[in-house]
Amino acid sequence: MKLGLGLYRHMLTDENFAFAKQCGCTHLVIHLADYYSNQIVTATDDKTNYGQAKALEPIWQADSMIALQKKAQSYGLTIYAIENFSPADWYDVLLDGPKREAQMEHLKEIIRNAGKAGIRSFGYNFSLAGVWGHQKERSGRGGAYGTCFDASRIKLDAPIPNGEIWNMTYRSNEQGVLAPITSAELWARLRRFLEEILPVAEESGVELALHPDDPPLEGLRGMPRLVYQPELYQNVIDISSSNANKLEFCMGSIQEMTHGNIYDAISQYAGQNRISYIHFRNVKGKVPKYQEVFVDDGDIDMPKALALLEQYGFDGVIIPDHTPEITCGAPWHAGMAYALGYMRAVLQMLDKQLS
Amino acid sequence: MKLGLGLYRHMLTDENFAFAKQCGCTHLVIHLADYYSNQIVTATDDKTNYGQAKALEPIWQADSMIALQKKAQSYGLTIYAIENFSPADWYDVLLDGPKREAQMEHLKEIIRNAGKAGIRSFGYNFSLAGVWGHQKERSGRGGAYGTCFDASRIKLDAPIPNGEIWNMTYRSNEQGVLAPITSAELWARLRRFLEEILPVAEESGVELALHPDDPPLEGLRGMPRLVYQPELYQNVIDISSSNANKLEFCMGSIQEMTHGNIYDAISQYAGQNRISYIHFRNVKGKVPKYQEVFVDDGDIDMPKALALLEQYGFDGVIIPDHTPEITCGAPWHAGMAYALGYMRAVLQMLDKQLS
């Protein structure tokens, strides 16, 4: 298992590459879609979203990705994955709209470019409503500022305005709202997407890795969702036996689901060698109400989970994803440093038990 | 074992109490001697020291300590130890000077006050040259800024000016330098100090905990040192069988010594139940040249060391002491968060193996 850090696009600086290396990381997972353009915004509702998504940005070109990979290597790091397409680059793939074919061609190009830059994995979140409806509260240990979800405090069925997808605006000043679709239709769109893109991914040496729904609800904003229970991940795997068809295994999201448990989910999916990388995140509670907590302080026994992954031979990257912020002059960094220190210790101790 | 954080006097703020709690600490070790009055200065030489030490400050009074303990408790924390007397409060105890008797009375009062505030341990550093001669370098992983020691780069025998002790100035504008003394004389002064103060400590429910020499050299600035090899700690213990006669076990300093090894030292001193609390710090190298590194990255197998301590039933506090700074907006905090996350994981995993 490899220790990594997730960096948003505005955080791809020399300082943060040094930060990751100092915290014991060997790998990075980077976001190139330009949500959170200068600060991390985790709480959104039907009044606010992650902002404007721009199509066809030059950052997705091969030379940009290769330059980023070289920069990472100069710090002794490897970019293991890119996480998420930009909503403006694939809204009609999600919506089955008129620009679908052109957008699919561009996505294939992005996957080829990732392959050229030696990036092994590409995370994606096949969702219309996206990550939505979280609040921020000082509910963590010691009053730490973290993300939580409480369905009773939001309007779960607030419709998605036209021109908005995955919680970002790709076209402004639209009228009306998105018409609901069935779950079968959404699964059909995922299947079509995977059947077209997986051959390109295989050729390029890149894995496609699906994030489960966050929050994991059967429906949100009038739209169906795909993986809101652990067993639904199996449907994704069953679409294609390609080695490129993988999971972006978010432990927090799976723990928030009402069926099964995280350990069985690890056994099931690591046992099939379908996990590309892991969001190592702990929570208390399940939908409809849960809160994100420090890695050592939640419902998941994190060392037990990592021991299971090791047992199944998982050799991909684990990243903290998000974590509560810690009160100081650099709350995000201190939160990540705490999580990474924890992860590093568990990995060292597991290594020793096995050797 | 209990997880703690060390806070310098200028850091005893609400923000840092919250920081400690968020990072999983249940205990604090605080410094009331006013070195580093607004920033942490770890590199000093014969031109610069830790600054001016003021005698008889009100912060040492019982009501001040009780107020601090209450404040800690309001954050779910307990102040476990105070570390170091102020040089201006005990220079003639160290020097066997004319104010010795009055200063001893004051030290006893401080110990009684600590007892009244429910503070279990009092760390001290019975040294004339003190902690001295370290440099700061970007020598840690990823260019992290840390403390190192390289005897070839400093004037080891630079004499101590009159008016200065333990690397601080207690009286300005003095002429001349301190006359060297023998090692036997320094041991005699320690013995006399302990014989007078231990009965008061026992009565007050407080342990006296001696820090080993840092850097651990036989002599420094023309003065002898006491505990510069692991076996010399035994001489301290043999002075008195009192339960109040304990060690402030600095793993980094012991690792830097040329004799023996840290695991045997843990077995020896934890086996005698003489460790009051622990500076959990990792290094690469030994005197005359070593550097402080991240807890997971040095010559000590830290999980092995903690497992040994657990095996011997050690139930005191472990704190990171210092650690390399991490590049971000709050380098000290991120460094501590990383170390504390690591320590927390090891403690959780040890707990599980034993249960």
XYZ file of C-alpha atoms in Angstrom:
710
model
C 0.000 0.000 0.000
C 1.193 3.485 -0.869
C 0.627 6.676 1.087
C -0.761 9.583 -0.899
C -2.251 13.036 -0.532
C -5.111 14.522 -2.530
C -4.498 18.055 -3.830
C -7.083 20.299 -5.452
C -6.099 22.237 -8.555
C -5.418 25.510 -6.752
C -3.131 23.619 -4.365
C -0.714 22.256 -6.977
C 2.135 24.414 -5.663
C 5.734 23.701 -4.746
C 4.843 24.233 -1.088
C 2.168 21.548 -1.148
C 4.357 19.075 -3.027
C 6.986 19.597 -0.307
C 4.266 19.247 2.329
C 3.179 15.872 0.915
C 6.742 14.559 0.804
C 7.463 15.739 4.334
C 4.326 13.959 5.564
C 5.686 10.659 4.260
C 3.713 10.479 1.008
C 5.143 8.802 -2.059
C 2.103 9.472 -4.258
C -0.426 12.158 -5.122
C -4.021 12.181 -6.282
C -4.751 15.475 -8.000
C -7.898 17.294 -9.033
C -7.749 19.281 -12.258
C -11.428 20.218 -12.451
C -11.534 23.743 -11.146
C -14.029 23.572 -8.292
C -12.876 25.403 -5.137
C -10.755 27.778 -7.178
C -8.993 29.252 -4.191
C -10.459 27.703 -1.104
C -12.061 24.415 -0.212
C -15.862 24.671 -0.108
C -17.471 21.530 1.241
C -20.867 22.884 2.315
C -23.333 23.499 -0.514
C -27.094 23.661 -0.932
C -29.598 24.725 -3.588
C -28.441 28.342 -3.225
C -24.688 27.757 -3.602
C -22.594 25.289 -5.553
C -18.915 24.695 -6.316
C -18.894 27.445 -8.949
C -18.403 27.700 -12.682
C -16.992 24.772 -14.665
C -15.052 25.669 -17.821
C -14.820 23.292 -20.782
C -11.686 22.215 -22.643
C -9.164 23.844 -20.366
C -5.516 23.461 -21.469
C -4.660 21.770 -18.173
C -6.109 18.524 -19.592
C -3.600 18.395 -22.426
C -0.797 15.841 -22.465
C 2.037 18.339 -22.068
C 0.350 19.899 -19.011
C -0.092 16.528 -17.356
C 3.448 15.452 -18.206
C 4.795 18.708 -16.753
C 2.835 18.123 -13.534
C 4.113 14.557 -13.303
C 7.701 15.810 -13.746
C 7.205 18.421 -11.077
C 5.886 15.770 -8.684
C 8.860 13.546 -9.493
C 11.232 16.380 -8.655
C 9.817 16.111 -5.113
C 10.165 12.332 -5.038
C 6.432 11.884 -5.635
C 4.365 10.148 -8.307
C 0.957 11.349 -9.462
C -1.030 8.144 -9.122
C -4.467 9.449 -10.090
C -6.465 12.348 -11.372
C -9.832 12.683 -9.698
C -12.966 13.808 -11.563
C -13.677 15.158 -14.996
C -14.776 18.770 -15.141
C -18.596 18.953 -15.262
C -18.322 21.271 -18.300
C -16.424 18.538 -20.162
C -18.955 15.758 -19.783
C -22.374 17.109 -18.795
C -23.988 15.645 -21.905
C -22.441 12.245 -21.126
C -24.244 12.368 -17.797
C -27.388 13.866 -19.365
C -27.357 11.928 -22.641
C -27.511 15.265 -24.455
C -26.615 16.470 -27.953
C -22.904 17.070 -27.238
C -22.396 13.555 -25.911
C -20.307 12.206 -28.811
C -17.956 15.187 -28.901
C -17.559 15.109 -25.137
C -16.809 11.362 -25.174
C -14.036 11.975 -27.699
C -12.550 14.589 -25.403
C -12.781 12.296 -22.363
C -10.963 9.569 -24.312
C -8.285 12.097 -25.179
C -7.952 13.004 -21.494
C -7.521 9.336 -20.586
C -4.864 8.920 -23.291
C -3.081 12.000 -21.979
C -3.161 10.659 -18.419
C -1.586 7.465 -19.741
C 1.152 9.453 -21.486
C 1.927 11.175 -18.186
C 2.230 7.837 -16.380
C -0.887 8.427 -14.320
C -2.273 5.048 -13.405
C -5.804 5.860 -12.346
C -8.631 8.241 -13.169
C -11.360 8.748 -10.579
C -14.865 9.670 -11.663
C -18.183 10.313 -10.035
C -21.043 9.343 -12.351
C -23.700 11.453 -10.697
C -26.140 14.184 -11.635
C -26.596 15.799 -8.227
C -22.983 15.105 -7.275
C -21.608 15.708 -3.802
C -24.262 17.959 -2.328
C -26.104 18.978 0.823
C -23.282 18.821 3.343
C -22.944 21.338 6.110
C -19.913 22.435 8.076
C -19.993 22.344 11.846
C -17.668 22.501 14.802
C -18.827 19.035 15.721
C -15.484 17.218 15.666
C -13.384 16.419 18.712
C -12.241 19.586 20.473
C -14.586 21.696 18.352
C -12.855 20.799 15.086
C -14.537 22.131 11.973
C -15.804 19.281 9.799
C -18.339 18.279 7.194
C -21.570 16.641 8.247
C -24.837 15.621 6.652
C -28.274 15.881 8.175
C -31.106 15.209 5.753
C -33.594 16.932 8.063
C -31.801 20.243 7.575
C -31.884 20.411 3.771
C -34.431 20.181 0.993
C -33.444 16.750 -0.365
C -35.635 17.109 -3.448
C -34.555 20.655 -4.433
C -34.467 20.315 -8.230
C -31.273 20.799 -10.227
C -31.406 23.987 -12.338
C -30.754 23.601 -16.055
C -27.129 24.489 -16.820
C -25.920 22.838 -13.622
C -24.555 19.312 -13.135
C -22.530 17.617 -10.410
C -23.028 20.683 -8.263
C -21.369 23.091 -10.721
C -22.635 25.539 -13.342
C -21.545 24.783 -16.891
C -23.922 27.259 -18.610
C -25.303 30.386 -16.922
C -28.684 32.083 -17.182
C -30.658 28.975 -18.018
C -34.349 28.715 -17.225
C -36.114 25.729 -15.687
C -34.924 22.581 -13.995
C -33.696 19.129 -14.997
C -36.398 16.540 -15.624
C -36.044 13.420 -13.428
C -34.879 10.159 -14.988
C -35.188 6.559 -13.828
C -32.501 4.563 -12.109
C -32.439 2.148 -15.070
C -31.706 5.062 -17.383
C -28.802 6.251 -15.235
C -27.322 2.729 -15.110
C -27.689 2.512 -18.904
C -25.744 5.769 -19.289
C -22.968 4.474 -17.025
C -22.805 1.216 -18.972
C -22.579 3.034 -22.304
C -19.886 5.352 -20.905
C -17.806 2.448 -19.623
C -18.204 0.312 -22.726
C -16.869 3.185 -24.828
C -14.105 4.409 -22.578
C -12.696 1.200 -21.046
C -10.985 0.002 -24.254
C -9.230 3.373 -24.509
C -8.308 3.216 -20.836
C -6.886 -0.305 -21.220
C -4.836 0.752 -24.228
C -3.545 3.768 -22.293
C -2.659 1.835 -19.137
C -5.158 3.826 -17.105
C -7.824 2.549 -14.706
C -11.245 4.190 -14.434
C -12.253 4.326 -10.769
C -15.829 5.055 -9.724
C -16.528 6.968 -6.513
C -19.668 5.823 -4.666
C -22.490 8.300 -4.035
C -21.801 10.984 -1.453
C -24.162 11.349 0.372
C -25.259 7.756 -0.269
C -28.986 8.250 -0.767
C -31.215 6.369 -3.200
C -32.253 9.668 -4.719
C -31.159 13.278 -4.409
C -32.557 16.454 -5.964
C -35.167 14.363 -7.779
C -32.506 12.223 -9.451
C -31.569 8.555 -8.978
C -28.118 7.566 -7.722
C -25.988 4.545 -8.554
C -23.915 3.276 -5.623
C -25.713 4.166 -2.395
C -25.345 0.706 -0.823
C -22.159 -1.397 -0.737
C -23.631 -4.211 -2.843
C -24.348 -1.830 -5.731
C -20.627 -1.539 -6.428
C -20.881 -5.136 -7.695
C -23.171 -3.973 -10.508
C -20.426 -1.645 -11.693
C -17.876 -4.446 -11.704
C -20.272 -6.735 -13.509
C -20.543 -4.261 -16.393
C -17.064 -5.195 -17.568
C -14.358 -7.628 -16.572
C -11.760 -5.213 -17.974
C -8.801 -4.590 -15.685
C -9.452 -0.916 -16.274
C -12.886 -1.077 -14.610
C -12.127 -0.222 -11.001
C -13.395 1.475 -7.881
C -12.407 4.673 -6.114
C -13.161 3.124 -2.760
C -14.323 5.870 -0.377
C -14.383 4.303 3.075
C -16.324 7.223 4.517
C -19.122 6.983 1.966
C -19.401 3.200 2.387
C -19.521 3.501 6.164
C -22.347 6.052 5.780
C -24.471 3.468 3.897
C -27.171 1.550 5.773
C -26.465 -1.962 4.433
C -23.626 -4.316 5.310
C -20.361 -3.071 6.747
C -17.054 -1.682 5.563
C -15.020 -4.825 6.354
C -17.219 -7.065 4.226
C -17.121 -4.460 1.461
C -13.317 -4.442 1.579
C -13.202 -8.230 1.440
C -15.632 -8.322 -1.464
C -13.967 -5.700 -3.639
C -10.310 -6.060 -2.677
C -10.878 -9.815 -3.030
C -11.790 -9.214 -6.674
C -8.798 -6.857 -7.107
C -11.095 -4.056 -8.149
C -9.978 -1.246 -5.876
C -7.849 1.349 -7.642
C -7.344 3.693 -4.726
C -8.827 4.525 -1.376
C -10.298 7.549 0.329
C -9.256 6.869 3.911
C -11.875 8.789 5.884
C -13.754 8.068 9.091
C -17.301 9.059 10.122
C -19.826 8.702 12.902
C -23.370 7.768 11.938
C -25.056 6.759 8.703
C -27.481 8.421 6.314
C -29.688 10.307 6.925
C -27.339 11.805 9.530
C -23.591 11.478 9.896
C -20.515 13.558 10.585
C -16.995 13.387 9.351
C -14.484 12.858 12.188
C -10.768 12.359 12.728
C -9.436 9.044 11.416
C -8.934 7.655 14.919
C -12.293 8.770 16.277
C -15.096 7.278 14.172
C -17.178 4.166 13.627
C -14.583 2.467 11.398
C -11.702 0.592 13.011
C -9.188 2.006 10.543
C -6.212 -0.236 11.428
C -8.495 -3.270 11.026
C -9.595 -1.992 7.622
C -5.999 -1.464 6.476
C -4.969 -4.876 7.773
C -7.752 -6.429 5.675
C -6.638 -4.522 2.583
C -3.067 -5.711 3.127
C -4.323 -9.268 3.565
C -6.051 -9.084 0.176
C -2.875 -7.794 -1.426
C -4.152 -4.294 -2.202
C -1.149 -2.336 -3.481
C -2.734 0.948 -4.558
C -2.735 4.352 -2.936
C -4.567 5.477 0.189
C -5.253 9.193 0.664
C -6.987 10.993 3.529
C -9.515 12.559 1.134
C -10.945 15.163 3.484
C -10.715 15.257 7.259
C -11.782 17.767 9.923
C -9.754 20.958 9.985
C -7.528 21.565 12.994
C -7.485 24.902 14.815
C -4.250 26.696 13.887
C -2.834 28.939 11.187
C -3.174 26.169 8.562
C -6.281 24.129 9.459
C -6.392 22.017 6.273
C -2.690 21.195 6.376
C -2.693 20.299 10.064
C -5.740 18.062 9.506
C -3.982 16.275 6.654
C -0.712 16.000 8.593
C -2.576 14.345 11.473
C -4.306 11.853 9.174
C -1.098 11.090 7.260
C 0.905 10.561 10.458
C -1.768 8.110 11.575
C -1.808 6.271 8.257
C 1.978 6.094 8.123
C 2.127 4.478 11.577
C -0.478 1.855 10.688
C 1.340 1.011 7.435
C 4.689 0.707 9.231
C 3.203 -1.572 11.881
C 1.432 -3.753 9.307
C 4.659 -4.045 7.305
C 6.451 -5.267 10.376
C 3.861 -7.867 11.291
C 4.071 -9.302 7.805
C 7.850 -9.353 7.566
C 0.010 5.358 28.053
C -1.410 8.834 27.605
C -1.015 11.102 24.608
C 0.135 14.633 25.366
C 1.402 17.799 23.744
C 4.126 20.109 25.029
C 3.269 23.810 24.943
C 5.663 26.675 25.584
C 4.508 29.535 27.760
C 3.640 31.862 24.882
C 1.527 29.089 23.388
C -0.818 28.615 26.354
C -3.783 29.956 24.380
C -7.320 28.706 23.822
C -6.414 27.915 20.222
C -3.575 25.628 21.231
C -5.620 23.884 23.909
C -8.241 23.183 21.215
C -5.462 22.069 18.858
C -4.184 19.536 21.406
C -7.648 18.116 22.039
C -8.395 17.862 18.315
C -5.129 15.984 17.807
C -6.287 13.305 20.255
C -4.356 14.468 23.314
C -5.702 13.945 26.803
C -2.755 15.582 28.564
C -0.414 18.549 28.357
C 3.138 19.232 29.399
C 3.621 22.966 29.774
C 6.620 25.240 30.021
C 6.281 28.265 32.288
C 9.897 29.445 32.105
C 9.781 32.246 29.593
C 12.302 31.199 26.952
C 11.071 31.659 23.371
C 8.771 34.499 24.409
C 6.985 34.645 21.083
C 8.598 32.166 18.788
C 10.428 28.908 19.143
C 14.197 29.337 18.929
C 16.038 26.034 18.827
C 19.346 27.114 17.274
C 21.720 28.895 19.652
C 25.442 29.456 19.954
C 27.831 31.569 22.011
C 26.436 34.732 20.372
C 22.723 34.067 20.954
C 20.785 32.350 23.699
C 17.140 31.837 24.682
C 16.883 35.350 26.108
C 16.320 36.929 29.481
C 15.097 34.856 32.425
C 13.067 36.716 35.048
C 12.946 35.590 38.674
C 9.874 35.069 40.849
C 7.273 35.564 38.154
C 3.649 35.369 39.357
C 2.968 32.540 36.926
C 4.595 30.131 39.417
C 2.054 30.904 42.135
C -0.570 28.364 43.139
C -3.554 30.353 41.894
C -1.938 30.791 38.448
C -1.240 27.082 38.133
C -4.708 26.154 39.369
C -6.246 28.557 36.824
C -4.206 26.962 34.030
C -5.239 23.479 35.125
C -8.907 24.570 35.127
C -8.547 26.051 31.683
C -7.019 22.795 30.418
C -9.851 20.831 32.012
C -12.395 22.999 30.210
C -10.903 21.537 27.005
C -10.997 17.978 28.338
C -7.254 18.029 29.010
C -5.121 17.542 32.113
C -1.823 19.298 32.699
C 0.377 16.337 33.542
C 3.701 18.118 33.915
C 5.481 21.418 34.029
C 8.842 21.330 32.311
C 11.861 23.274 33.620
C 12.421 25.845 36.279
C 13.281 29.317 35.097
C 17.077 29.790 35.094
C 16.613 33.019 37.065
C 14.860 31.058 39.824
C 17.577 28.506 40.472
C 20.907 29.633 39.013
C 22.571 29.523 42.426
C 21.272 25.976 42.972
C 23.098 24.983 39.799
C 26.119 27.168 40.682
C 26.142 26.573 44.434
C 26.040 30.353 44.872
C 25.040 32.694 47.714
C 21.291 32.732 46.892
C 21.042 28.952 46.949
C 19.018 28.642 50.151
C 16.446 31.258 49.169
C 16.135 29.786 45.695
C 15.638 26.253 47.112
C 12.795 27.585 49.276
C 11.178 29.062 46.203
C 11.610 25.842 44.211
C 9.951 23.900 47.030
C 7.091 26.379 46.956
C 6.766 25.847 43.184
C 6.591 22.079 43.702
C 3.930 22.503 46.399
C 1.958 24.771 44.062
C 2.187 22.234 41.247
C 0.812 19.637 43.650
C -2.080 21.940 44.583
C -2.913 22.284 40.885
C -2.967 18.493 40.450
C 0.131 18.497 38.282
C 1.755 15.104 38.651
C 5.232 15.710 37.327
C 7.881 18.412 37.200
C 10.606 18.115 34.580
C 14.027 19.598 35.200
C 17.310 19.833 33.400
C 20.194 19.965 35.876
C 22.723 21.491 33.540
C 24.976 24.536 33.370
C 25.367 24.817 29.604
C 21.813 23.568 29.016
C 20.460 22.775 25.590
C 22.972 24.480 23.353
C 24.795 24.397 20.027
C 22.031 23.147 17.763
C 21.566 24.434 14.258
C 18.501 24.512 12.070
C 18.639 23.059 8.593
C 16.334 21.947 5.817
C 17.765 18.475 6.230
C 14.546 16.591 6.988
C 12.532 14.584 4.449
C 11.205 16.808 1.691
C 13.373 19.705 2.843
C 11.679 19.946 6.233
C 13.218 22.428 8.624
C 14.645 20.681 11.681
C 17.202 20.875 14.435
C 20.532 19.177 14.024
C 23.846 19.046 15.834
C 27.275 18.955 14.282
C 30.109 19.418 16.762
C 32.498 20.341 13.957
C 30.491 23.477 13.225
C 30.503 25.036 16.689
C 32.992 26.028 19.349
C 32.231 23.282 21.858
C 34.335 24.866 24.579
C 33.018 28.447 24.212
C 32.912 29.521 27.880
C 29.661 30.491 29.593
C 29.549 34.214 30.402
C 28.865 35.206 33.995
C 25.176 36.081 34.409
C 24.146 33.269 32.061
C 23.026 29.740 32.916
C 21.169 27.031 31.015
C 21.487 29.123 27.890
C 19.626 32.126 29.314
C 20.676 35.456 30.830
C 19.595 35.982 34.433
C 21.762 39.080 35.086
C 22.952 41.427 32.362
C 26.193 43.329 31.943
C 28.357 40.888 33.858
C 32.077 40.610 33.196
C 34.051 37.395 32.804
C 33.120 33.790 32.400
C 32.111 30.857 34.616
C 34.965 28.875 36.127
C 34.839 25.166 35.221
C 33.895 22.625 37.892
C 34.458 18.882 38.136
C 31.926 16.225 37.284
C 31.988 15.069 40.937
C 31.029 18.564 42.022
C 28.077 18.676 39.615
C 26.849 15.269 40.818
C 27.177 16.488 44.423
C 25.011 19.508 43.594
C 22.357 17.297 41.990
C 22.396 14.967 45.009
C 21.983 17.867 47.439
C 19.175 19.334 45.332
C 17.297 16.023 45.224
C 17.798 15.215 48.891
C 16.240 18.557 49.804
C 13.440 18.676 47.286
C 12.263 15.053 47.047
C 10.589 14.998 50.495
C 8.617 18.105 49.526
C 7.747 16.549 46.163
C 6.560 13.337 47.817
C 4.405 15.276 50.282
C 2.947 17.276 47.363
C 2.244 14.268 45.163
C 4.654 15.531 42.516
C 7.425 13.640 40.735
C 10.750 15.278 39.837
C 11.785 14.125 36.362
C 15.325 14.661 35.077
C 15.935 15.312 31.362
C 19.181 13.768 30.025
C 21.846 16.027 28.510
C 21.009 17.525 25.130
C 23.350 17.352 23.263
C 24.681 14.324 25.165
C 28.354 15.215 25.420
C 30.655 14.518 28.350
C 31.450 18.205 28.538
C 30.131 21.380 26.931
C 31.291 24.975 27.186
C 34.024 23.895 29.616
C 31.464 22.330 31.992
C 30.788 18.705 32.921
C 27.426 17.092 32.137
C 25.511 14.455 34.059
C 23.567 12.042 31.820
C 25.341 11.813 28.471
C 25.220 7.991 28.270
C 22.199 5.797 29.005
C 23.812 4.068 31.986
C 24.331 7.382 33.790
C 20.584 7.669 34.372
C 21.057 4.817 36.863
C 23.226 7.074 39.035
C 20.298 9.492 39.301
C 17.957 6.729 40.374
C 20.468 5.429 42.877
C 20.524 8.797 44.646
C 17.103 8.125 46.122
C 14.572 5.319 46.109
C 11.810 7.889 46.570
C 8.848 7.440 44.227
C 9.248 11.109 43.430
C 12.712 10.568 41.905
C 11.955 10.001 38.237
C 13.168 10.502 34.698
C 11.979 12.753 31.897
C 12.907 10.132 29.329
C 13.914 11.880 26.097
C 14.123 9.160 23.448
C 15.885 11.471 21.014
C 18.653 12.383 23.447
C 19.192 8.739 24.436
C 19.346 7.638 20.806
C 21.993 10.329 20.203
C 24.255 8.771 22.877
C 27.100 6.488 21.820
C 26.605 3.664 24.381
C 23.939 0.970 24.440
C 20.629 1.373 22.690
C 17.214 2.879 23.305
C 15.394 -0.463 23.757
C 17.722 -1.616 26.536
C 17.400 1.814 28.146
C 13.599 1.553 28.062
C 13.749 -1.927 29.587
C 16.120 -0.795 32.299
C 14.268 2.323 33.384
C 10.657 1.395 32.655
C 11.458 -1.918 34.362
C 12.279 0.050 37.522
C 9.129 2.192 37.078
C 11.217 5.320 36.998
C 9.955 7.015 33.859
C 7.636 9.913 34.584
C 7.018 11.000 31.015
C 8.498 10.641 27.578
C 9.806 12.911 24.862
C 8.853 10.896 21.791
C 11.368 12.118 19.229
C 13.340 10.391 16.491
C 16.813 11.171 15.123
C 19.402 9.995 12.639
C 22.978 9.726 13.834
C 24.706 10.097 17.191
C 26.968 12.668 18.780
C 29.049 14.340 17.485
C 26.631 14.618 14.530
C 22.922 13.931 14.354
C 19.737 15.389 12.994
C 16.205 15.436 14.230
C 13.784 13.740 11.819
C 10.119 12.837 11.552
C 8.994 10.156 14.013
C 8.630 7.549 11.256
C 11.924 8.311 9.551
C 14.783 7.895 12.021
C 17.069 5.351 13.653
C 14.558 4.417 16.382
C 11.824 1.898 15.608
C 9.193 3.957 17.417
C 6.394 1.342 17.454
C 8.866 -1.176 18.918
C 9.823 1.349 21.598
C 6.187 2.022 22.514
C 5.403 -1.698 22.570
C 8.254 -2.183 25.058
C 6.975 0.660 27.238
C 3.498 -0.877 27.213
C 4.992 -4.258 28.103
C 6.646 -2.725 31.165
C 3.366 -1.141 32.215
C 4.404 2.456 31.636
C 1.256 4.556 32.148
C 2.616 8.099 31.935
C 2.424 10.665 29.170
C 4.221 10.666 25.832
C 4.670 13.985 24.005
C 6.325 14.710 20.649
C 8.702 17.217 22.294
C 9.986 18.847 19.128
C 9.810 17.545 15.575
C 10.747 18.952 12.153
C 8.519 21.767 10.951
C 6.294 21.064 7.954
C 6.058 23.501 5.044
C 2.679 25.279 5.282
C 1.082 28.265 6.992
C 1.587 26.692 10.435
C 4.826 24.672 10.321
C 5.039 23.898 14.053
C 1.400 22.851 14.307
C 1.510 20.657 11.209
C 4.690 18.992 12.509
C 3.018 18.273 15.838
C -0.200 17.084 14.181
C 1.799 14.609 12.091
C 3.670 13.263 15.134
C 0.491 13.053 17.230
C -1.430 11.241 14.473
C 1.415 8.735 14.296
C 1.533 8.249 18.058
C -2.237 7.890 18.291
C -2.234 5.114 15.679
C 0.514 3.181 17.443
C -1.266 3.466 20.794
C -4.573 2.306 19.290
C -2.906 -0.673 17.627
C -1.030 -1.644 20.809
C -4.245 -1.397 22.819
C -5.950 -3.766 20.429
C -3.176 -6.334 20.492
C -3.331 -6.409 24.254
C -7.105 -6.614 24.534
